[in-house]
Amino acid sequence: MLLVAVTLAWVKRIRSKALGMKRTTRHAVIDRVALTALWCIFPLRLAAESFMAAIKHNGGFLTGGLGDLIAANMGPAAIGALNDTAWWLYSFALGTFFVAMPFSRYMHIFTEIPLIFLRRYKLRSCEREGSFDNFQIQACSRCGICLDPCQLQKELGIDNVQSVYFLRDRRYGRLNDEVRDNCLMCGLCKERCPVGIELGTLRLNSRAKSMDTPAATRYTYLKDSDRSSGSGTTGYFAGCMTLLTPATMASMEKIFSAAGEDVWWADREGGVCCGRPLKLTGEITAARKMMEYNKGLFRKHGISTLITSCPICLKVFREDYRLEGIEVLHHSEYIMRLVRDGRLKLSAAGGGTYTYHDPCELGRGAGIYDEPRELIRSVGRLTEPAHTREEALCCGSSLGNTVIDDGQQAAIARSMASELELTGADTIVTACPLCKKAITRGTRKRVADLSQIIAEAIEN
Ligand code: SF4
Ligand code: SF4
C-alpha cells in the first residue's frame, strides 16, 4: 500500500493532470528535502529487507520473492555489501525526513486530523491572529487542490498568491503585501480545501495585523449621521453599493409597498457603511467604529427585522454585529417569506428565461442558494450556468482585493459573464449590487437584481 501511495505521489508530481489536477504546488526548499527523503524511505526499506531476506532465506510476500531473485543472481559478498548500503541509505533517508519534518509541510501529519476533529466542536479563529491561526497554518498539506479553482490564476495568470502560497509564506514569516492582499476573498478555494482550513479568516487576520490603524479621530462625524426615514419595526439597510443601484432601491420600494410593509429606511438619504469593506482591507478598528454606530442606530429605532439587498452587509450584520433580538434577512429571504405568507402575489405571465449568478458572499458566504432560485422559478424559467451554487465564479470586483486593477477586474467579469451568456438566458439575475455592476461590464445582455424581476412580476 505504501509503495502504491509513493507511486501515486510521483504520478501527481510529474503528470498531475492524470489525477485531475491542472497544477501542483511549488514547494519551499525544506519541503523538497523532506519530500525526497520520504519518497526514498519506502523503496530503500524494500531493498534493504529484500537483501536481508536473500541472506537469511526468509522474508514476506514481496521481500521473500525479491530475496530469492537476488540470491539466485548474486554472490554472497555482493549481497552482504549491498545489504549494508541499503540499510545505511534507508537510515539516512529516515533521519533526514524526521529532522526536516518540523520545518516542512509534513507537520500537517500531526495537525490535520486534530483540526478536522476540533471543527466538530466549532472551534474557529477569532478576529485577531492567534495560536489557532498558527495551528491551522501547520495543517495545510500543500496538496495544491486550492490552486485550480482560483480565477486570479485562470483568468489573469497570477500564480503566486493562492491560499497554499499565502499559508506557506505566512508560516515561514515571509508574507509580502502582494500575497496577502491579492485575493478576491471569493471562498472558492476554501470550498475545495479538504482540511477545511478557514482560508478567508486567516487572510483577513493577517491583514488586520499589518494594516490596522487607530481610527478614533477620523470618525467623529459618525455621531451626526442619522438621516434615516420612515417608521416601523422592519428596517431596510441598502448599503453603499445598493445606494448606487437605483433600480434595486426602486424595486425594493415597490415590493414593500405591495406587501403593505411599514419600513424604517436606515440610509435612503445616505448613511454609514456597514463596515465590512474596511474589515476586508484590515482596518478592524475603523470597521468596529462603524459597526457600533450602526448597531446603536438600529437599537435607537427599535427595529426587530433588518433587511438588506447587499450580501456584503448581510454577512457582517450576521457575523460581527451581534444583533440579538433583531432578525437579519437578505432581500431574497424576505421576499420568499412574503410570497409564502401570501403577502406578495407574483405572475409568471412575462415568462422570461433567466440565469442566476450566486454572489460569493451570499452563496458560499451565507449559504443562501435556494431562495433566489425559487423566486426566479416563480416568475419564469431558470437555466443554470456551468459553475453554480458552491462552485459559482466570482464577479471579479471584490472589495477584498486591493491589488488587481480595473482592467483585470473587467477581464474576470467578461470571462464569468460569458459563461452566464452560454446558458442562452434573456436576463442574467444576481442578488448583489456589486455583482450586478461587475457583470454589466462583461456582457451586453440584460443584468437585473433579483428584486427587479420580482417587482416587475407583482400582480396588480
Ligand atoms: S489550503 Fe487546503 S487545499 Fe490548499 S494546499 Fe492547503 S490543504 Fe491543500
Ligand atoms: S479566495 Fe478566491 S481569489 Fe483568493 S486565493 Fe482563494 S480562489 Fe483565489
CSV table of C-alpha atoms and ligand atoms in Angstrom, one decimal:
chain,number,residue,atom,x,y,z
A,1,MET,CA,0.0,0.0,0.0
A,2,LEU,CA,2.8,2.4,0.9
A,3,LEU,CA,4.5,1.7,-2.4
A,4,VAL,CA,1.3,2.4,-4.3
A,5,ALA,CA,1.0,5.7,-2.4
A,6,VAL,CA,4.5,6.7,-3.3
A,7,THR,CA,3.8,5.8,-6.9
A,8,LEU,CA,0.7,7.9,-6.9
A,9,ALA,CA,2.6,10.8,-5.3
A,10,TRP,CA,5.2,10.5,-8.1
A,11,VAL,CA,2.5,10.5,-10.8
A,12,LYS,CA,0.8,13.5,-9.2
A,13,ARG,CA,4.1,15.5,-9.3
A,14,ILE,CA,5.0,14.5,-12.8
A,15,ARG,CA,1.6,14.2,-14.5
A,16,SER,CA,-0.8,15.9,-12.2
A,17,LYS,CA,-3.5,16.1,-15.0
A,18,ALA,CA,-3.8,12.3,-14.9
A,19,LEU,CA,-5.1,12.7,-11.3
A,20,GLY,CA,-7.5,15.6,-12.2
A,21,MET,CA,-5.2,18.5,-11.1
A,22,LYS,CA,-4.0,21.0,-13.5
A,23,ARG,CA,-1.3,22.5,-11.3
A,24,THR,CA,0.8,21.3,-8.4
A,25,THR,CA,2.4,23.4,-5.6
A,26,ARG,CA,5.8,25.0,-6.0
A,27,HIS,CA,7.4,23.8,-2.8
A,28,ALA,CA,10.0,25.5,-0.5
A,29,VAL,CA,13.5,24.0,-0.3
A,30,ILE,CA,12.9,22.3,3.0
A,31,ASP,CA,9.7,20.7,1.6
A,32,ARG,CA,11.7,19.3,-1.3
A,33,VAL,CA,14.3,17.9,1.1
A,34,ALA,CA,11.6,16.2,3.2
A,35,LEU,CA,9.7,15.1,0.1
A,36,THR,CA,12.7,13.5,-1.5
A,37,ALA,CA,13.6,11.7,1.8
A,38,LEU,CA,10.1,10.5,2.1
A,39,TRP,CA,10.0,9.2,-1.4
A,40,CYS,CA,13.3,7.3,-0.8
A,41,ILE,CA,12.3,5.8,2.5
A,42,PHE,CA,10.0,3.1,1.2
A,43,PRO,CA,11.9,1.8,-1.8
A,44,LEU,CA,15.1,1.8,0.2
A,45,ARG,CA,13.4,-0.2,3.0
A,46,LEU,CA,12.1,-2.6,0.5
A,47,ALA,CA,15.6,-3.1,-1.0
A,48,ALA,CA,17.2,-3.4,2.4
A,49,GLU,CA,14.7,-6.1,3.6
A,50,SER,CA,15.0,-7.9,0.3
A,51,PHE,CA,18.8,-8.2,0.6
A,52,MET,CA,18.3,-9.3,4.2
A,53,ALA,CA,15.8,-11.9,3.0
A,54,ALA,CA,18.4,-13.1,0.4
A,55,ILE,CA,20.9,-13.6,3.2
A,56,LYS,CA,18.6,-15.3,5.7
A,57,HIS,CA,16.3,-17.0,3.2
A,58,ASN,CA,13.2,-15.7,4.7
A,59,GLY,CA,11.0,-12.6,4.0
A,60,GLY,CA,7.4,-11.9,3.3
A,61,PHE,CA,5.3,-11.8,0.2
A,62,LEU,CA,7.3,-9.1,-1.6
A,63,THR,CA,10.7,-9.2,0.2
A,64,GLY,CA,10.8,-13.0,0.1
A,65,GLY,CA,10.3,-13.1,-3.7
A,66,LEU,CA,12.8,-10.4,-4.3
A,67,GLY,CA,15.2,-12.0,-1.9
A,68,ASP,CA,15.0,-15.3,-3.8
A,69,LEU,CA,15.7,-13.4,-7.1
A,70,ILE,CA,18.7,-11.6,-5.6
A,71,ALA,CA,20.1,-14.9,-4.1
A,72,ALA,CA,19.8,-16.6,-7.5
A,73,ASN,CA,21.7,-13.9,-9.4
A,74,MET,CA,24.3,-12.5,-7.0
A,75,GLY,CA,27.1,-13.8,-4.9
A,76,PRO,CA,27.1,-13.7,-1.0
A,77,ALA,CA,29.8,-11.0,-0.8
A,78,ALA,CA,27.9,-8.6,-3.2
A,79,ILE,CA,24.7,-9.3,-1.4
A,80,GLY,CA,26.3,-8.5,2.0
A,81,ALA,CA,27.8,-5.2,0.8
A,82,LEU,CA,24.5,-4.1,-0.9
A,83,ASN,CA,22.6,-5.1,2.2
A,84,ASP,CA,24.7,-2.8,4.4
A,85,THR,CA,24.5,0.0,1.8
A,86,ALA,CA,20.7,-0.3,1.5
A,87,TRP,CA,20.2,-0.2,5.3
A,88,TRP,CA,22.6,2.8,5.7
A,89,LEU,CA,20.8,4.7,2.9
A,90,TYR,CA,17.4,3.9,4.4
A,91,SER,CA,18.5,5.1,7.8
A,92,PHE,CA,19.9,8.3,6.3
A,93,ALA,CA,16.6,9.0,4.4
A,94,LEU,CA,14.6,8.3,7.5
A,95,GLY,CA,16.8,10.5,9.7
A,96,THR,CA,16.7,13.3,7.1
A,97,PHE,CA,12.9,13.1,6.9
A,98,PHE,CA,12.5,13.4,10.7
A,99,VAL,CA,15.0,16.2,11.0
A,100,ALA,CA,13.3,18.2,8.2
A,101,MET,CA,9.7,17.4,9.1
A,102,PRO,CA,9.1,20.0,11.8
A,103,PHE,CA,10.2,22.7,9.4
A,104,SER,CA,8.3,21.3,6.4
A,105,ARG,CA,4.8,20.9,5.2
A,106,TYR,CA,4.7,17.4,6.8
A,107,MET,CA,3.8,18.9,10.1
A,108,HIS,CA,0.3,18.5,8.7
A,109,ILE,CA,0.5,14.9,9.6
A,110,PHE,CA,0.2,15.9,13.3
A,111,THR,CA,-2.2,18.9,12.9
A,112,GLU,CA,-4.6,18.0,10.1
A,113,ILE,CA,-6.5,15.2,11.9
A,114,PRO,CA,-6.8,17.2,15.2
A,115,LEU,CA,-8.0,20.2,13.2
A,116,ILE,CA,-10.8,18.1,11.5
A,117,PHE,CA,-11.7,16.8,14.9
A,118,LEU,CA,-11.7,20.3,16.5
A,119,ARG,CA,-14.0,21.5,13.8
A,120,ARG,CA,-16.7,19.3,15.2
A,121,TYR,CA,-16.6,21.3,18.3
A,122,LYS,CA,-17.0,24.6,16.3
A,123,LEU,CA,-13.5,25.8,17.2
A,124,ARG,CA,-12.9,28.8,15.0
A,125,SER,CA,-10.2,31.5,14.5
A,126,CYS,CA,-11.0,34.9,16.1
A,127,GLU,CA,-10.9,38.3,14.6
A,128,ARG,CA,-7.2,38.8,15.5
A,129,GLU,CA,-4.4,36.5,14.8
A,130,GLY,CA,-3.9,33.9,17.5
A,131,SER,CA,-2.4,30.4,18.2
A,132,PHE,CA,-5.3,28.7,16.4
A,133,ASP,CA,-4.4,30.6,13.2
A,134,ASN,CA,-0.9,29.1,13.5
A,135,PHE,CA,-2.3,25.7,14.2
A,136,GLN,CA,-4.4,25.9,11.0
A,137,ILE,CA,-1.4,27.1,9.0
A,138,GLN,CA,0.5,24.0,10.1
A,139,ALA,CA,-2.4,21.8,9.0
A,140,CYS,CA,-2.0,22.7,5.3
A,141,SER,CA,-0.6,19.7,3.5
A,142,ARG,CA,0.2,21.9,0.4
A,143,CYS,CA,-1.7,19.5,-1.7
A,144,GLY,CA,-2.4,22.3,-4.2
A,145,ILE,CA,-6.1,21.5,-4.6
A,146,CYS,CA,-6.8,25.2,-3.9
A,147,LEU,CA,-4.8,26.3,-7.0
A,148,ASP,CA,-7.1,25.2,-9.8
A,149,PRO,CA,-10.3,27.0,-8.9
A,150,CYS,CA,-8.7,30.4,-8.4
A,151,GLN,CA,-9.8,32.8,-11.1
A,152,LEU,CA,-6.7,35.0,-10.5
A,153,GLN,CA,-4.7,32.0,-11.8
A,154,LYS,CA,-7.2,31.0,-14.6
A,155,GLU,CA,-8.0,34.5,-15.9
A,156,LEU,CA,-5.0,36.7,-15.1
A,157,GLY,CA,-2.2,34.2,-14.9
A,158,ILE,CA,-1.3,35.3,-11.3
A,159,ASP,CA,0.1,32.1,-9.8
A,160,ASN,CA,1.9,33.0,-6.7
A,161,VAL,CA,-0.8,34.4,-4.3
A,162,GLN,CA,-3.2,31.4,-3.9
A,163,SER,CA,-4.1,30.1,-0.5
A,164,VAL,CA,-1.4,27.5,-0.5
A,165,TYR,CA,1.3,30.2,-1.0
A,166,PHE,CA,-0.3,32.5,1.5
A,167,LEU,CA,-0.2,29.8,4.2
A,168,ARG,CA,3.3,28.8,3.2
A,169,ASP,CA,4.7,32.3,3.3
A,170,ARG,CA,2.8,33.2,6.5
A,171,ARG,CA,4.2,30.1,8.1
A,172,TYR,CA,7.8,30.9,7.2
A,173,GLY,CA,7.4,34.6,8.2
A,174,ARG,CA,8.0,35.9,4.7
A,175,LEU,CA,4.5,37.1,3.8
A,176,ASN,CA,4.6,40.1,1.5
A,177,ASP,CA,1.9,42.6,0.7
A,178,GLU,CA,1.0,41.2,-2.7
A,179,VAL,CA,0.5,37.7,-1.5
A,180,ARG,CA,-1.5,38.9,1.5
A,181,ASP,CA,-3.7,41.4,-0.4
A,182,ASN,CA,-4.1,39.9,-3.9
A,183,CYS,CA,-7.1,37.7,-3.2
A,184,LEU,CA,-10.8,38.2,-4.2
A,185,MET,CA,-11.8,36.6,-0.9
A,186,CYS,CA,-14.3,34.7,-3.0
A,187,GLY,CA,-14.1,31.5,-1.0
A,188,LEU,CA,-13.8,29.1,-4.0
A,189,CYS,CA,-10.6,27.7,-2.6
A,190,LYS,CA,-12.0,27.3,0.9
A,191,GLU,CA,-14.8,25.3,-0.6
A,192,ARG,CA,-12.4,22.8,-2.1
A,193,CYS,CA,-9.8,22.6,0.8
A,194,PRO,CA,-10.1,19.0,2.1
A,195,VAL,CA,-8.8,20.0,5.5
A,196,GLY,CA,-11.4,22.8,6.0
A,197,ILE,CA,-8.9,25.5,6.8
A,198,GLU,CA,-10.5,28.9,7.4
A,199,LEU,CA,-8.6,30.4,4.5
A,200,GLY,CA,-10.6,33.7,4.3
A,201,THR,CA,-10.4,34.4,8.1
A,202,LEU,CA,-6.7,33.7,8.2
A,203,ARG,CA,-6.0,36.1,5.3
A,204,LEU,CA,-8.2,38.7,6.9
A,205,ASN,CA,-6.4,38.3,10.2
A,206,SER,CA,-3.0,38.7,8.6
A,207,ARG,CA,-4.3,42.0,7.0
A,208,ALA,CA,-5.6,43.3,10.3
A,209,LYS,CA,-2.2,42.8,11.9
A,210,SER,CA,-0.4,44.8,9.3
A,211,MET,CA,-2.9,47.5,8.2
A,212,ASP,CA,-4.9,48.4,11.2
A,213,THR,CA,-4.5,52.0,12.4
A,214,PRO,CA,-6.1,53.9,15.2
A,215,ALA,CA,-9.3,55.5,13.9
A,216,ALA,CA,-10.7,57.3,16.9
A,217,THR,CA,-10.0,60.8,15.5
A,218,ARG,CA,-11.1,60.1,11.9
A,219,TYR,CA,-14.7,59.0,12.6
A,220,THR,CA,-16.0,61.8,14.8
A,221,TYR,CA,-18.6,62.6,12.1
A,222,LEU,CA,-20.4,59.4,12.9
A,223,LYS,CA,-22.4,60.9,15.7
A,224,ASP,CA,-24.3,63.2,13.4
A,225,SER,CA,-25.0,60.7,10.6
A,226,ASP,CA,-28.6,59.7,11.3
A,227,ARG,CA,-30.5,60.5,8.2
A,228,SER,CA,-32.9,57.6,8.4
A,229,SER,CA,-36.5,58.0,7.5
A,230,GLY,CA,-39.9,56.2,7.9
A,231,SER,CA,-41.1,54.2,10.8
A,232,GLY,CA,-42.0,50.6,11.7
A,233,THR,CA,-40.2,47.6,13.2
A,234,THR,CA,-38.9,46.4,9.8
A,235,GLY,CA,-35.7,48.2,8.9
A,236,TYR,CA,-34.1,48.3,5.4
A,237,PHE,CA,-30.4,48.9,5.1
A,238,ALA,CA,-29.5,49.5,1.5
A,239,GLY,CA,-25.7,49.8,2.0
A,240,CYS,CA,-23.3,51.8,-0.1
A,241,MET,CA,-23.5,49.7,-3.3
A,242,THR,CA,-27.3,49.4,-3.3
A,243,LEU,CA,-27.5,53.1,-3.0
A,244,LEU,CA,-25.5,53.2,-6.2
A,245,THR,CA,-28.0,50.9,-8.0
A,246,PRO,CA,-31.3,52.9,-8.1
A,247,ALA,CA,-33.2,50.1,-9.9
A,248,THR,CA,-32.7,47.9,-6.8
A,249,MET,CA,-33.8,50.6,-4.5
A,250,ALA,CA,-36.9,51.4,-6.5
A,251,SER,CA,-37.8,47.7,-6.8
A,252,MET,CA,-37.5,47.2,-3.0
A,253,GLU,CA,-39.7,50.2,-2.5
A,254,LYS,CA,-42.3,48.7,-4.8
A,255,ILE,CA,-42.1,45.3,-3.0
A,256,PHE,CA,-42.5,46.9,0.4
A,257,SER,CA,-45.5,48.9,-0.8
A,258,ALA,CA,-47.2,45.8,-2.4
A,259,ALA,CA,-46.7,43.8,0.8
A,260,GLY,CA,-48.0,46.7,2.9
A,261,GLU,CA,-44.8,46.8,4.9
A,262,ASP,CA,-44.2,49.8,7.2
A,263,VAL,CA,-40.4,50.3,6.6
A,264,TRP,CA,-37.8,52.2,8.5
A,265,TRP,CA,-35.2,53.2,5.9
A,266,ALA,CA,-31.8,53.3,7.6
A,267,ASP,CA,-29.8,55.0,4.8
A,268,ARG,CA,-32.1,56.1,1.9
A,269,GLU,CA,-30.8,59.6,2.2
A,270,GLY,CA,-27.3,58.4,2.8
A,271,GLY,CA,-25.7,56.8,5.8
A,272,VAL,CA,-22.8,54.9,7.2
A,273,CYS,CA,-21.2,51.9,5.5
A,274,CYS,CA,-21.7,48.5,7.2
A,275,GLY,CA,-18.0,48.3,7.9
A,276,ARG,CA,-17.2,45.1,6.0
A,277,PRO,CA,-15.2,46.8,3.2
A,278,LEU,CA,-12.9,48.2,5.9
A,279,LYS,CA,-12.7,44.9,7.6
A,280,LEU,CA,-11.7,43.2,4.4
A,281,THR,CA,-8.8,45.6,4.0
A,282,GLY,CA,-7.7,45.1,7.6
A,283,GLU,CA,-8.9,48.3,9.1
A,284,ILE,CA,-10.5,46.5,12.0
A,285,THR,CA,-10.7,49.4,14.4
A,286,ALA,CA,-12.4,51.7,11.9
A,287,ALA,CA,-14.8,48.9,10.9
A,288,ARG,CA,-15.7,48.4,14.5
A,289,LYS,CA,-16.5,52.1,14.9
A,290,MET,CA,-19.0,51.9,12.0
A,291,MET,CA,-20.5,48.7,13.3
A,292,GLU,CA,-21.0,50.3,16.8
A,293,TYR,CA,-22.6,53.3,15.2
A,294,ASN,CA,-25.0,51.3,13.0
A,295,LYS,CA,-25.9,49.0,15.8
A,296,GLY,CA,-26.8,51.9,18.0
A,297,LEU,CA,-28.9,53.3,15.2
A,298,PHE,CA,-30.8,50.0,14.8
A,299,ARG,CA,-31.4,49.9,18.6
A,300,LYS,CA,-32.5,53.5,18.8
A,301,HIS,CA,-35.2,53.0,16.1
A,302,GLY,CA,-36.4,49.8,17.8
A,303,ILE,CA,-36.4,47.5,14.7
A,304,SER,CA,-37.0,43.8,15.1
A,305,THR,CA,-36.1,42.8,11.5
A,306,LEU,CA,-33.3,44.1,9.4
A,307,ILE,CA,-33.4,43.6,5.6
A,308,THR,CA,-30.5,44.3,3.2
A,309,SER,CA,-30.1,43.8,-0.5
A,310,CYS,CA,-26.3,43.6,-0.2
A,311,PRO,CA,-24.7,40.2,0.7
A,312,ILE,CA,-21.6,42.0,2.0
A,313,CYS,CA,-23.8,43.9,4.5
A,314,LEU,CA,-25.7,40.7,5.3
A,315,LYS,CA,-22.5,38.8,6.2
A,316,VAL,CA,-21.2,41.5,8.5
A,317,PHE,CA,-24.6,42.0,10.2
A,318,ARG,CA,-24.9,38.3,10.9
A,319,GLU,CA,-21.3,37.5,11.9
A,320,ASP,CA,-20.0,40.7,13.5
A,321,TYR,CA,-22.8,42.9,14.8
A,322,ARG,CA,-24.2,40.6,17.4
A,323,LEU,CA,-27.7,42.0,16.8
A,324,GLU,CA,-29.5,40.0,19.5
A,325,GLY,CA,-33.3,40.4,19.1
A,326,ILE,CA,-33.0,41.6,15.5
A,327,GLU,CA,-33.6,39.2,12.7
A,328,VAL,CA,-31.3,39.8,9.8
A,329,LEU,CA,-32.5,38.9,6.3
A,330,HIS,CA,-31.2,39.2,2.8
A,331,HIS,CA,-33.9,40.5,0.5
A,332,SER,CA,-34.2,37.1,-1.2
A,333,GLU,CA,-35.1,35.5,2.1
A,334,TYR,CA,-37.5,38.3,2.9
A,335,ILE,CA,-39.3,38.3,-0.5
A,336,MET,CA,-39.5,34.5,-0.3
A,337,ARG,CA,-41.2,34.8,3.0
A,338,LEU,CA,-43.7,37.4,1.7
A,339,VAL,CA,-44.6,35.0,-1.2
A,340,ARG,CA,-45.0,32.0,1.1
A,341,ASP,CA,-47.2,34.1,3.5
A,342,GLY,CA,-49.4,35.2,0.6
A,343,ARG,CA,-48.4,38.9,1.1
A,344,LEU,CA,-46.9,39.2,-2.3
A,345,LYS,CA,-48.6,37.7,-5.4
A,346,LEU,CA,-46.4,37.1,-8.4
A,347,SER,CA,-47.3,36.5,-12.0
A,348,ALA,CA,-45.2,34.4,-14.4
A,349,ALA,CA,-47.1,36.0,-17.4
A,350,GLY,CA,-43.9,37.6,-18.7
A,351,GLY,CA,-42.3,34.1,-18.7
A,352,GLY,CA,-38.7,35.2,-19.4
A,353,THR,CA,-35.7,32.9,-19.3
A,354,TYR,CA,-33.2,33.7,-16.6
A,355,THR,CA,-29.9,32.5,-15.4
A,356,TYR,CA,-28.7,33.2,-11.9
A,357,HIS,CA,-25.3,34.1,-10.6
A,358,ASP,CA,-24.6,33.2,-7.0
A,359,PRO,CA,-22.7,36.1,-5.3
A,360,CYS,CA,-19.8,34.8,-3.3
A,361,GLU,CA,-20.8,36.5,0.0
A,362,LEU,CA,-24.4,35.3,-0.4
A,363,GLY,CA,-23.8,31.7,-1.5
A,364,ARG,CA,-20.5,30.4,-0.1
A,365,GLY,CA,-20.5,33.3,2.5
A,366,ALA,CA,-24.1,32.9,3.9
A,367,GLY,CA,-25.3,29.6,2.4
A,368,ILE,CA,-28.2,31.2,0.6
A,369,TYR,CA,-28.8,29.3,-2.6
A,370,ASP,CA,-32.4,28.2,-2.8
A,371,GLU,CA,-34.5,31.3,-2.1
A,372,PRO,CA,-33.3,33.2,-5.2
A,373,ARG,CA,-33.8,30.2,-7.4
A,374,GLU,CA,-37.3,29.5,-6.0
A,375,LEU,CA,-38.2,33.1,-6.6
A,376,ILE,CA,-36.9,33.1,-10.2
A,377,ARG,CA,-38.8,29.9,-11.0
A,378,SER,CA,-42.0,31.6,-9.7
A,379,VAL,CA,-41.7,34.3,-12.4
A,380,GLY,CA,-40.0,32.5,-15.3
A,381,ARG,CA,-37.6,29.7,-16.4
A,382,LEU,CA,-34.2,29.2,-14.7
A,383,THR,CA,-31.2,27.9,-16.5
A,384,GLU,CA,-28.0,27.1,-14.6
A,385,PRO,CA,-24.5,28.1,-15.7
A,386,ALA,CA,-21.6,25.6,-15.8
A,387,HIS,CA,-20.3,26.8,-12.4
A,388,THR,CA,-23.1,27.2,-10.0
A,389,ARG,CA,-24.0,27.2,-6.3
A,390,GLU,CA,-20.9,26.4,-4.2
A,391,GLU,CA,-18.8,26.3,-7.4
A,392,ALA,CA,-20.1,29.7,-8.7
A,393,LEU,CA,-17.4,32.0,-10.1
A,394,CYS,CA,-16.6,35.4,-8.6
A,395,CYS,CA,-17.6,38.6,-10.5
A,396,GLY,CA,-14.0,39.9,-10.0
A,397,SER,CA,-14.9,43.2,-8.4
A,398,SER,CA,-14.4,42.1,-4.8
A,399,LEU,CA,-13.8,44.8,-2.3
A,400,GLY,CA,-11.3,42.4,-0.6
A,401,ASN,CA,-8.7,42.7,-3.4
A,402,THR,CA,-6.7,45.9,-3.3
A,403,VAL,CA,-4.1,44.8,-5.8
A,404,ILE,CA,-5.6,44.0,-9.2
A,405,ASP,CA,-6.5,46.9,-11.4
A,406,ASP,CA,-9.7,47.9,-13.1
A,407,GLY,CA,-8.8,46.2,-16.4
A,408,GLN,CA,-8.0,42.9,-14.6
A,409,GLN,CA,-11.4,43.1,-12.8
A,410,ALA,CA,-13.1,43.7,-16.1
A,411,ALA,CA,-11.3,40.6,-17.6
A,412,ILE,CA,-12.6,38.4,-14.8
A,413,ALA,CA,-16.1,39.9,-15.3
A,414,ARG,CA,-16.0,39.2,-19.1
A,415,SER,CA,-15.0,35.6,-18.5
A,416,MET,CA,-17.6,34.8,-15.9
A,417,ALA,CA,-20.3,36.7,-17.8
A,418,SER,CA,-19.6,34.7,-21.0
A,419,GLU,CA,-20.3,31.6,-19.0
A,420,LEU,CA,-23.6,33.0,-18.0
A,421,GLU,CA,-24.4,34.0,-21.6
A,422,LEU,CA,-23.8,30.5,-22.7
A,423,THR,CA,-27.0,29.4,-20.8
A,424,GLY,CA,-29.0,31.3,-23.5
A,425,ALA,CA,-31.0,33.1,-20.9
A,426,ASP,CA,-32.5,36.5,-21.8
A,427,THR,CA,-31.6,38.0,-18.4
A,428,ILE,CA,-28.8,37.4,-16.0
A,429,VAL,CA,-30.0,37.7,-12.5
A,430,THR,CA,-28.0,38.2,-9.4
A,431,ALA,CA,-28.7,39.3,-5.8
A,432,CYS,CA,-25.8,41.6,-5.1
A,433,PRO,CA,-25.4,45.2,-6.2
A,434,LEU,CA,-21.6,44.8,-6.7
A,435,CYS,CA,-22.0,41.7,-8.8
A,436,LYS,CA,-24.7,43.4,-10.8
A,437,LYS,CA,-22.3,46.3,-11.7
A,438,ALA,CA,-19.5,43.9,-12.4
A,439,ILE,CA,-21.4,41.6,-14.7
A,440,THR,CA,-22.9,44.5,-16.6
A,441,ARG,CA,-19.4,45.4,-17.6
A,442,GLY,CA,-18.8,42.0,-19.0
A,443,THR,CA,-21.9,41.4,-21.1
A,444,ARG,CA,-24.4,43.1,-23.4
A,445,LYS,CA,-27.3,41.0,-22.1
A,446,ARG,CA,-29.7,42.5,-19.6
A,447,VAL,CA,-28.4,42.1,-16.0
A,448,ALA,CA,-31.0,42.5,-13.2
A,449,ASP,CA,-31.1,42.3,-9.5
A,450,LEU,CA,-33.5,39.7,-8.1
A,451,SER,CA,-35.7,42.4,-6.7
A,452,GLN,CA,-36.1,43.9,-10.1
A,453,ILE,CA,-37.6,40.8,-11.7
A,454,ILE,CA,-39.8,40.3,-8.7
A,455,ALA,CA,-41.0,43.9,-8.7
A,456,GLU,CA,-41.8,43.5,-12.4
A,457,ALA,CA,-43.9,40.4,-11.8
A,458,ILE,CA,-46.0,41.7,-8.9
A,459,GLU,CA,-49.7,41.2,-9.7
A,460,ASN,CA,-51.7,44.4,-9.6
B,1,SF4,S1,-5.1,25.3,1.8
B,1,SF4,FE1,-6.2,23.3,1.7
B,1,SF4,S2,-6.4,22.8,-0.5
B,1,SF4,FE2,-4.8,24.4,-0.3
B,1,SF4,S3,-2.9,23.3,-0.2
B,1,SF4,FE3,-3.5,23.7,1.9
B,1,SF4,S4,-4.7,21.8,2.5
B,1,SF4,FE4,-4.5,21.8,0.2
B,2,SF4,S1,-10.3,33.2,-2.1
B,2,SF4,FE1,-10.6,33.2,-4.4
B,2,SF4,S2,-9.2,34.7,-5.2
B,2,SF4,FE2,-8.5,34.2,-3.1
B,2,SF4,S3,-7.0,32.6,-3.3
B,2,SF4,FE3,-9.0,31.6,-2.9
B,2,SF4,S4,-9.8,31.2,-5.0
B,2,SF4,FE4,-8.1,32.7,-5.3
